[in-house]
Short mmCIF file of C-alpha atoms in Angstrom, two decimals:
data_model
loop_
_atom_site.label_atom_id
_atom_site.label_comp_id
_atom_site.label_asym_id
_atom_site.label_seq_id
_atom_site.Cartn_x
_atom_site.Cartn_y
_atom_site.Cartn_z
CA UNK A 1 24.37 -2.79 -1.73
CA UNK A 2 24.31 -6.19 -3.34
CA UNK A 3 22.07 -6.04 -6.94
CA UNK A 4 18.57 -7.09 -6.44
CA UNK A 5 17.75 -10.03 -8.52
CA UNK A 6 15.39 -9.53 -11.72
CA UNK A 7 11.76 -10.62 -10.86
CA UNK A 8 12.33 -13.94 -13.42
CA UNK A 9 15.01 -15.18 -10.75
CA UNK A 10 12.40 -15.58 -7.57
CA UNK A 11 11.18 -18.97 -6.41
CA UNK A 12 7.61 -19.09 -7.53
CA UNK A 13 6.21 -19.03 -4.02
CA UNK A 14 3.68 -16.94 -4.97
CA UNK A 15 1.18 -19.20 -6.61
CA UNK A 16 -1.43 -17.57 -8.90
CA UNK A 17 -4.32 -19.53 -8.17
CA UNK A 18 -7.18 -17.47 -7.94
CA UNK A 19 -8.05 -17.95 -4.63
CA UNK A 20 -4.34 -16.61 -3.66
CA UNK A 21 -5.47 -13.37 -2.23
CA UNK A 22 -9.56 -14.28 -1.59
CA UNK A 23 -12.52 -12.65 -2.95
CA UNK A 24 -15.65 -12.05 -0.26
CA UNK A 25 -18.98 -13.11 -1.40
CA UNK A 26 -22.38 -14.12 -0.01
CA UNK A 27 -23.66 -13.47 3.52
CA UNK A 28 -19.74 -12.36 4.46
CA UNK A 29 -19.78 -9.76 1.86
CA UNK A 30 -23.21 -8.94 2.70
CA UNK A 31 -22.48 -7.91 6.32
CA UNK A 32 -19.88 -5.52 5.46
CA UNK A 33 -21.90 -3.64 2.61
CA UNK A 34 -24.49 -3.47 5.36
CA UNK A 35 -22.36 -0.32 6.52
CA UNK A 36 -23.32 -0.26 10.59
CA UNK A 37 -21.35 3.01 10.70
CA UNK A 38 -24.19 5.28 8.69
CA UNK A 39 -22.97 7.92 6.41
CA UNK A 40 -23.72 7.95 2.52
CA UNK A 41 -22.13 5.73 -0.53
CA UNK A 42 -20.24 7.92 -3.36
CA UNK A 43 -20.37 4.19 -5.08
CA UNK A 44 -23.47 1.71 -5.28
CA UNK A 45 -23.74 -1.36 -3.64
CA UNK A 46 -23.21 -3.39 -6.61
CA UNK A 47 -19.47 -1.32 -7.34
CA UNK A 48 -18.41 -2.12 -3.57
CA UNK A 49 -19.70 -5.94 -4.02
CA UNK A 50 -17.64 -6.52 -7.05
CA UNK A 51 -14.76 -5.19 -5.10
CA UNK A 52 -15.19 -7.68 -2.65
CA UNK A 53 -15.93 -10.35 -5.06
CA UNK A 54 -12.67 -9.45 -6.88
CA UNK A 55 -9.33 -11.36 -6.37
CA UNK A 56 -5.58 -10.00 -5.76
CA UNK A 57 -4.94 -12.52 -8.70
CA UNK A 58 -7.67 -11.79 -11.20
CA UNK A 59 -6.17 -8.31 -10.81
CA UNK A 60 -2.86 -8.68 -11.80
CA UNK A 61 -1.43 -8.80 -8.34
CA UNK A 62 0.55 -11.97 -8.90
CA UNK A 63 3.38 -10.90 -10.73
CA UNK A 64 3.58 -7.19 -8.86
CA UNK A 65 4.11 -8.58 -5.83
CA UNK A 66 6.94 -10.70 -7.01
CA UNK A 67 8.38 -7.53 -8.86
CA UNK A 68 8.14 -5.47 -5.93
CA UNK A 69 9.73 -8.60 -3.90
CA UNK A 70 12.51 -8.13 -6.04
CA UNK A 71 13.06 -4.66 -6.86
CA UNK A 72 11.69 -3.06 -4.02
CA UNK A 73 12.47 -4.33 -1.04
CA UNK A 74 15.58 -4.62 0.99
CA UNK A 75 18.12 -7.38 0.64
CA UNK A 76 17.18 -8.41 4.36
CA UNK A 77 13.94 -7.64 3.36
CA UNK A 78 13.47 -9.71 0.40
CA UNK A 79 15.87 -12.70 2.32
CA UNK A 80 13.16 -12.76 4.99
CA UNK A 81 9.75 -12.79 2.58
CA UNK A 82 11.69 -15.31 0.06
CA UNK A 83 12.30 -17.49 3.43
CA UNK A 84 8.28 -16.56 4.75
CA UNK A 85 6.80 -17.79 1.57
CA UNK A 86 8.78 -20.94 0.89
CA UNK A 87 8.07 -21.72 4.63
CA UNK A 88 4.29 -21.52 3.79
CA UNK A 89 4.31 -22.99 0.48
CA UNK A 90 5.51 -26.48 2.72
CA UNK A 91 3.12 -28.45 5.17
CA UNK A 92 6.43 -28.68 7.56
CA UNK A 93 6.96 -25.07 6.99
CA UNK A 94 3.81 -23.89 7.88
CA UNK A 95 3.14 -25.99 10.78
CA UNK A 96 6.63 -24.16 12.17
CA UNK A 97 5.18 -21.10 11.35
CA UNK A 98 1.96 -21.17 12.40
CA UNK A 99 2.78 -23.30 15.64
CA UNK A 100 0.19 -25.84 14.44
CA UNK A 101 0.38 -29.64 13.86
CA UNK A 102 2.76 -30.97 10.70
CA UNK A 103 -0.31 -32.86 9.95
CA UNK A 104 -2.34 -29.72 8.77
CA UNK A 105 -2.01 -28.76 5.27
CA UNK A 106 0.80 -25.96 3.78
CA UNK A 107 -1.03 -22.85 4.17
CA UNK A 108 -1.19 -22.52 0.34
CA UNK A 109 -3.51 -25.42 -0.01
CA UNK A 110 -5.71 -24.35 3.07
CA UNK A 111 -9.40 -22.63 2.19
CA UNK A 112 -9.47 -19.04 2.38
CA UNK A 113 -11.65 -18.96 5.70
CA UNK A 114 -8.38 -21.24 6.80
CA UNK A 115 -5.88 -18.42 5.78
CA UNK A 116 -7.62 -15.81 7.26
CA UNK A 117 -7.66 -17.26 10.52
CA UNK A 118 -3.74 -18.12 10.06
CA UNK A 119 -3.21 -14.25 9.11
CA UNK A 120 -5.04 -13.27 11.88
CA UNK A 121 -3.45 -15.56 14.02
CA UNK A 122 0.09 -14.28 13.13
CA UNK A 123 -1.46 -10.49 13.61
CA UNK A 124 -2.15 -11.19 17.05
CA UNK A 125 0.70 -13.40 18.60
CA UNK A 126 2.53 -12.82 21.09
CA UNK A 127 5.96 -13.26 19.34
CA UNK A 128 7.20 -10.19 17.67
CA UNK A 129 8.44 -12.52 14.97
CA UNK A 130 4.69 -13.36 13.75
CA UNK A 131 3.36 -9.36 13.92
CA UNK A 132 6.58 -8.65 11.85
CA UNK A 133 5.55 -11.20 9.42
CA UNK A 134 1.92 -10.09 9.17
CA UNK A 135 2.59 -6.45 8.96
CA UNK A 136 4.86 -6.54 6.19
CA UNK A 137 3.12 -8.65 3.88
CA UNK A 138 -0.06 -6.59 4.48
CA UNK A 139 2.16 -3.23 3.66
CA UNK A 140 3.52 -4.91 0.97
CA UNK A 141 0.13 -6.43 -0.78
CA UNK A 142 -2.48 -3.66 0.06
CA UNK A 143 -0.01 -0.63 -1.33
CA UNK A 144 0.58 -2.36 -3.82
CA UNK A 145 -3.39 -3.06 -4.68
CA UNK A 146 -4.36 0.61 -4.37
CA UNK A 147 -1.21 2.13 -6.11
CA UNK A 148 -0.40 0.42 -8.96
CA UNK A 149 -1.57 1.26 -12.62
CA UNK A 150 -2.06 -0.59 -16.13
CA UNK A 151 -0.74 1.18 -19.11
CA UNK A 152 -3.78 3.09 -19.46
CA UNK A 153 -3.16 5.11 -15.66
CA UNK A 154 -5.97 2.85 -14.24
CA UNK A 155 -6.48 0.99 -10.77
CA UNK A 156 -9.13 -1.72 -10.99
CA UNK A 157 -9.76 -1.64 -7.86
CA UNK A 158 -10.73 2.58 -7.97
CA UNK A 159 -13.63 2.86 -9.35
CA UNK A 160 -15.20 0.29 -6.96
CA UNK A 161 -13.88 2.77 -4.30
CA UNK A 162 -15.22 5.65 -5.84
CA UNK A 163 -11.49 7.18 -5.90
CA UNK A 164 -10.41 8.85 -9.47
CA UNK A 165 -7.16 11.13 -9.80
CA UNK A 166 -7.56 14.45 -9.82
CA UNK A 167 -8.98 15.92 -13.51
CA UNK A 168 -9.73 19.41 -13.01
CA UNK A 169 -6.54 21.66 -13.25
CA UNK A 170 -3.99 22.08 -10.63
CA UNK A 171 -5.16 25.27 -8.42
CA UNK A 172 -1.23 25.44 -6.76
CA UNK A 173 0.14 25.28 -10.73
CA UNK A 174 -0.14 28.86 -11.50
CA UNK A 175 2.02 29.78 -8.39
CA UNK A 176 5.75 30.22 -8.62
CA UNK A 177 6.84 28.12 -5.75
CA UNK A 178 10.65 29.13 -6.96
CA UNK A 179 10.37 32.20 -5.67
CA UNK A 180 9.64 31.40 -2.46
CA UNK A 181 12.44 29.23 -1.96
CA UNK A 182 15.13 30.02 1.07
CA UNK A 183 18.09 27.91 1.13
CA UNK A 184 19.63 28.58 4.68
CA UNK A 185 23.80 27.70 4.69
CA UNK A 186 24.38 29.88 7.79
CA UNK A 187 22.53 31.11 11.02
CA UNK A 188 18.96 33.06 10.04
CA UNK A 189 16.64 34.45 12.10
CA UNK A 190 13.18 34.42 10.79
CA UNK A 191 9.39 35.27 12.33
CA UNK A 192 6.51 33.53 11.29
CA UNK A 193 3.37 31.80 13.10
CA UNK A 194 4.04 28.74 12.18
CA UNK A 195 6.77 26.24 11.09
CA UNK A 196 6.18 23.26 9.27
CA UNK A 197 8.77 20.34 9.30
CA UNK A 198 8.51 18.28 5.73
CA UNK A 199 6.23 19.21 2.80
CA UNK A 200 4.63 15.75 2.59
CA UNK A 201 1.39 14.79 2.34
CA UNK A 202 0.52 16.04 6.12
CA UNK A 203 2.94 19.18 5.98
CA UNK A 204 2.13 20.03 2.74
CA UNK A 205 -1.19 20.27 3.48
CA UNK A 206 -0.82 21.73 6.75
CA UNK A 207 0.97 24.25 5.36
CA UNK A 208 -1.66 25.64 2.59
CA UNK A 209 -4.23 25.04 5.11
CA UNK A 210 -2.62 27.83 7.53
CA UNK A 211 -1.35 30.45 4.86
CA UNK A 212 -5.05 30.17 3.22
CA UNK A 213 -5.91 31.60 6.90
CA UNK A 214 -3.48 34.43 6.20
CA UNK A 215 -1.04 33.02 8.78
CA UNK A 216 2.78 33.34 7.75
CA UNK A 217 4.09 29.71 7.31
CA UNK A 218 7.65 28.64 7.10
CA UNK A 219 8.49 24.79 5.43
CA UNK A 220 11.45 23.27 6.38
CA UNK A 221 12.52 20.80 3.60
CA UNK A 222 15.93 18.69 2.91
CA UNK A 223 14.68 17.27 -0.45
CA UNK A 224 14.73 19.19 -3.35
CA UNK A 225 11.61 20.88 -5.19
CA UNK A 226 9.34 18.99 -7.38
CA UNK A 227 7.43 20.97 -10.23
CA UNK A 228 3.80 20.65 -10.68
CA UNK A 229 4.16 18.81 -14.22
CA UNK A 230 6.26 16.29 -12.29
CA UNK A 231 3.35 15.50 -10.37
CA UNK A 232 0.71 12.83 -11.45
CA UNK A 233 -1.26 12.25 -8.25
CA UNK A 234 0.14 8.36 -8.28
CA UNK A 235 1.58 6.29 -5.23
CA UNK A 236 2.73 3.30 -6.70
CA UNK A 237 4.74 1.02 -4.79
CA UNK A 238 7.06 -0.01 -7.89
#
């Protein structure tokens, strides 16, 4: 693979203008906390309204995304967002983009009811060009806002969320998963109730789900075993 250029390298396309990625306030904001679905809050109203009232760029997400742009991604990957964002950061660019009028503003400089409607635009078109687009900035930008950490471990958008990692001690730590490791290199016949393909987060939790019912559950995994103290309970993107 060709190296990645550093983050320092990158076009700013990415402007850090607070309104880049848009907070939601008044009667918009008000609507959502009105929760029409029911249920309970584990956070208060005021928590959830600063998280809407918070901004990608207030946050820090500026300069992760253009990491992650860099260091991340693809080099098709990164050739095609690079190209996206300069596209967008023009009045010509965006109109091509957006299938709109040359005479409309670059998307940067449009309000951020405008850009909504522009991102939702692209999330619904017809062209498979447009949903591609949409979809990969949104991967790229929300797992980015709810995995990464300051130096401290912290995610400022958690404890609006009412998420916190784990604190209590691991319950699986005490447990020798060594020993009941089977590497297979030739044809085995085995009987259990139930096989599990992956330990990830579904068949990992499949799995302990099952054998806390007493049922006898085989994992089949390619990648190699991770010990407890290697794991912090993080996702982060970069």
């Amino acid at each position: 693979h060709a190296p990645l250029a550093p983050p320092s390298s990158l076009p700013r396309l990415i402007n850090s203008r607070p309104t880049n990625v848009a907070s939601i306030t008044g009667d918009e904001a008000d609507a959502i906390l009105e929760n029409p679905h029911g249920g309970s809050r584990e956070t208060s109203r005021e928590e959830q309204a600063t998280f809407l009232a918070t901004t990608g760029s207030s946050a820090g997400m500026v300069p992760r995304v253009e990491e992650a742009i860099a260091t991340v991604l693809t080099l098709q990957e990164r050739t095609e967002v690079v190209l996206l964002l300069g596209a967008l950061n023009t009045r010509f660019g965006s109109s091509a983009v957006l299938c709109c009028l040359p005479t409309r503003p670059a998307f940067a400089d449009l309000s951020a009811a405008e850009r909504e409607a522009a991102l939702l635009f692209l999330s619904t078109s017809p062209l498979g060009v447009h949903r591609k687009a949409f979809n990969g900035l949104k991967r790229l930008i929300m797992g980015l806002a709810m995995s990464f950490v300051d130096d401290d471990g912290k995610n400022p958008f958690w404890r609006h969320i009412g998420y916190s990692t784990p604190t209590s001690p691991k319950p699986w730590k005490e447990h020798d998963l060594k020993s009941h490791l089977l590497t297979i290199d030739k044809d085995t016949e085995l009987e259990v109730d139930a096989v599990i393909v992956g330990s990830g987060a579904g068949g990992g939790v499949t799995a302990a789900v099952l054998a806390a019912q007493g049922y006898s559950v085989l994992v089949l995994e390619k990648g190699q075993l991770v010990a407890p103290e290697e794991v912090d309970s993080l996702e982060q993107v970069v």
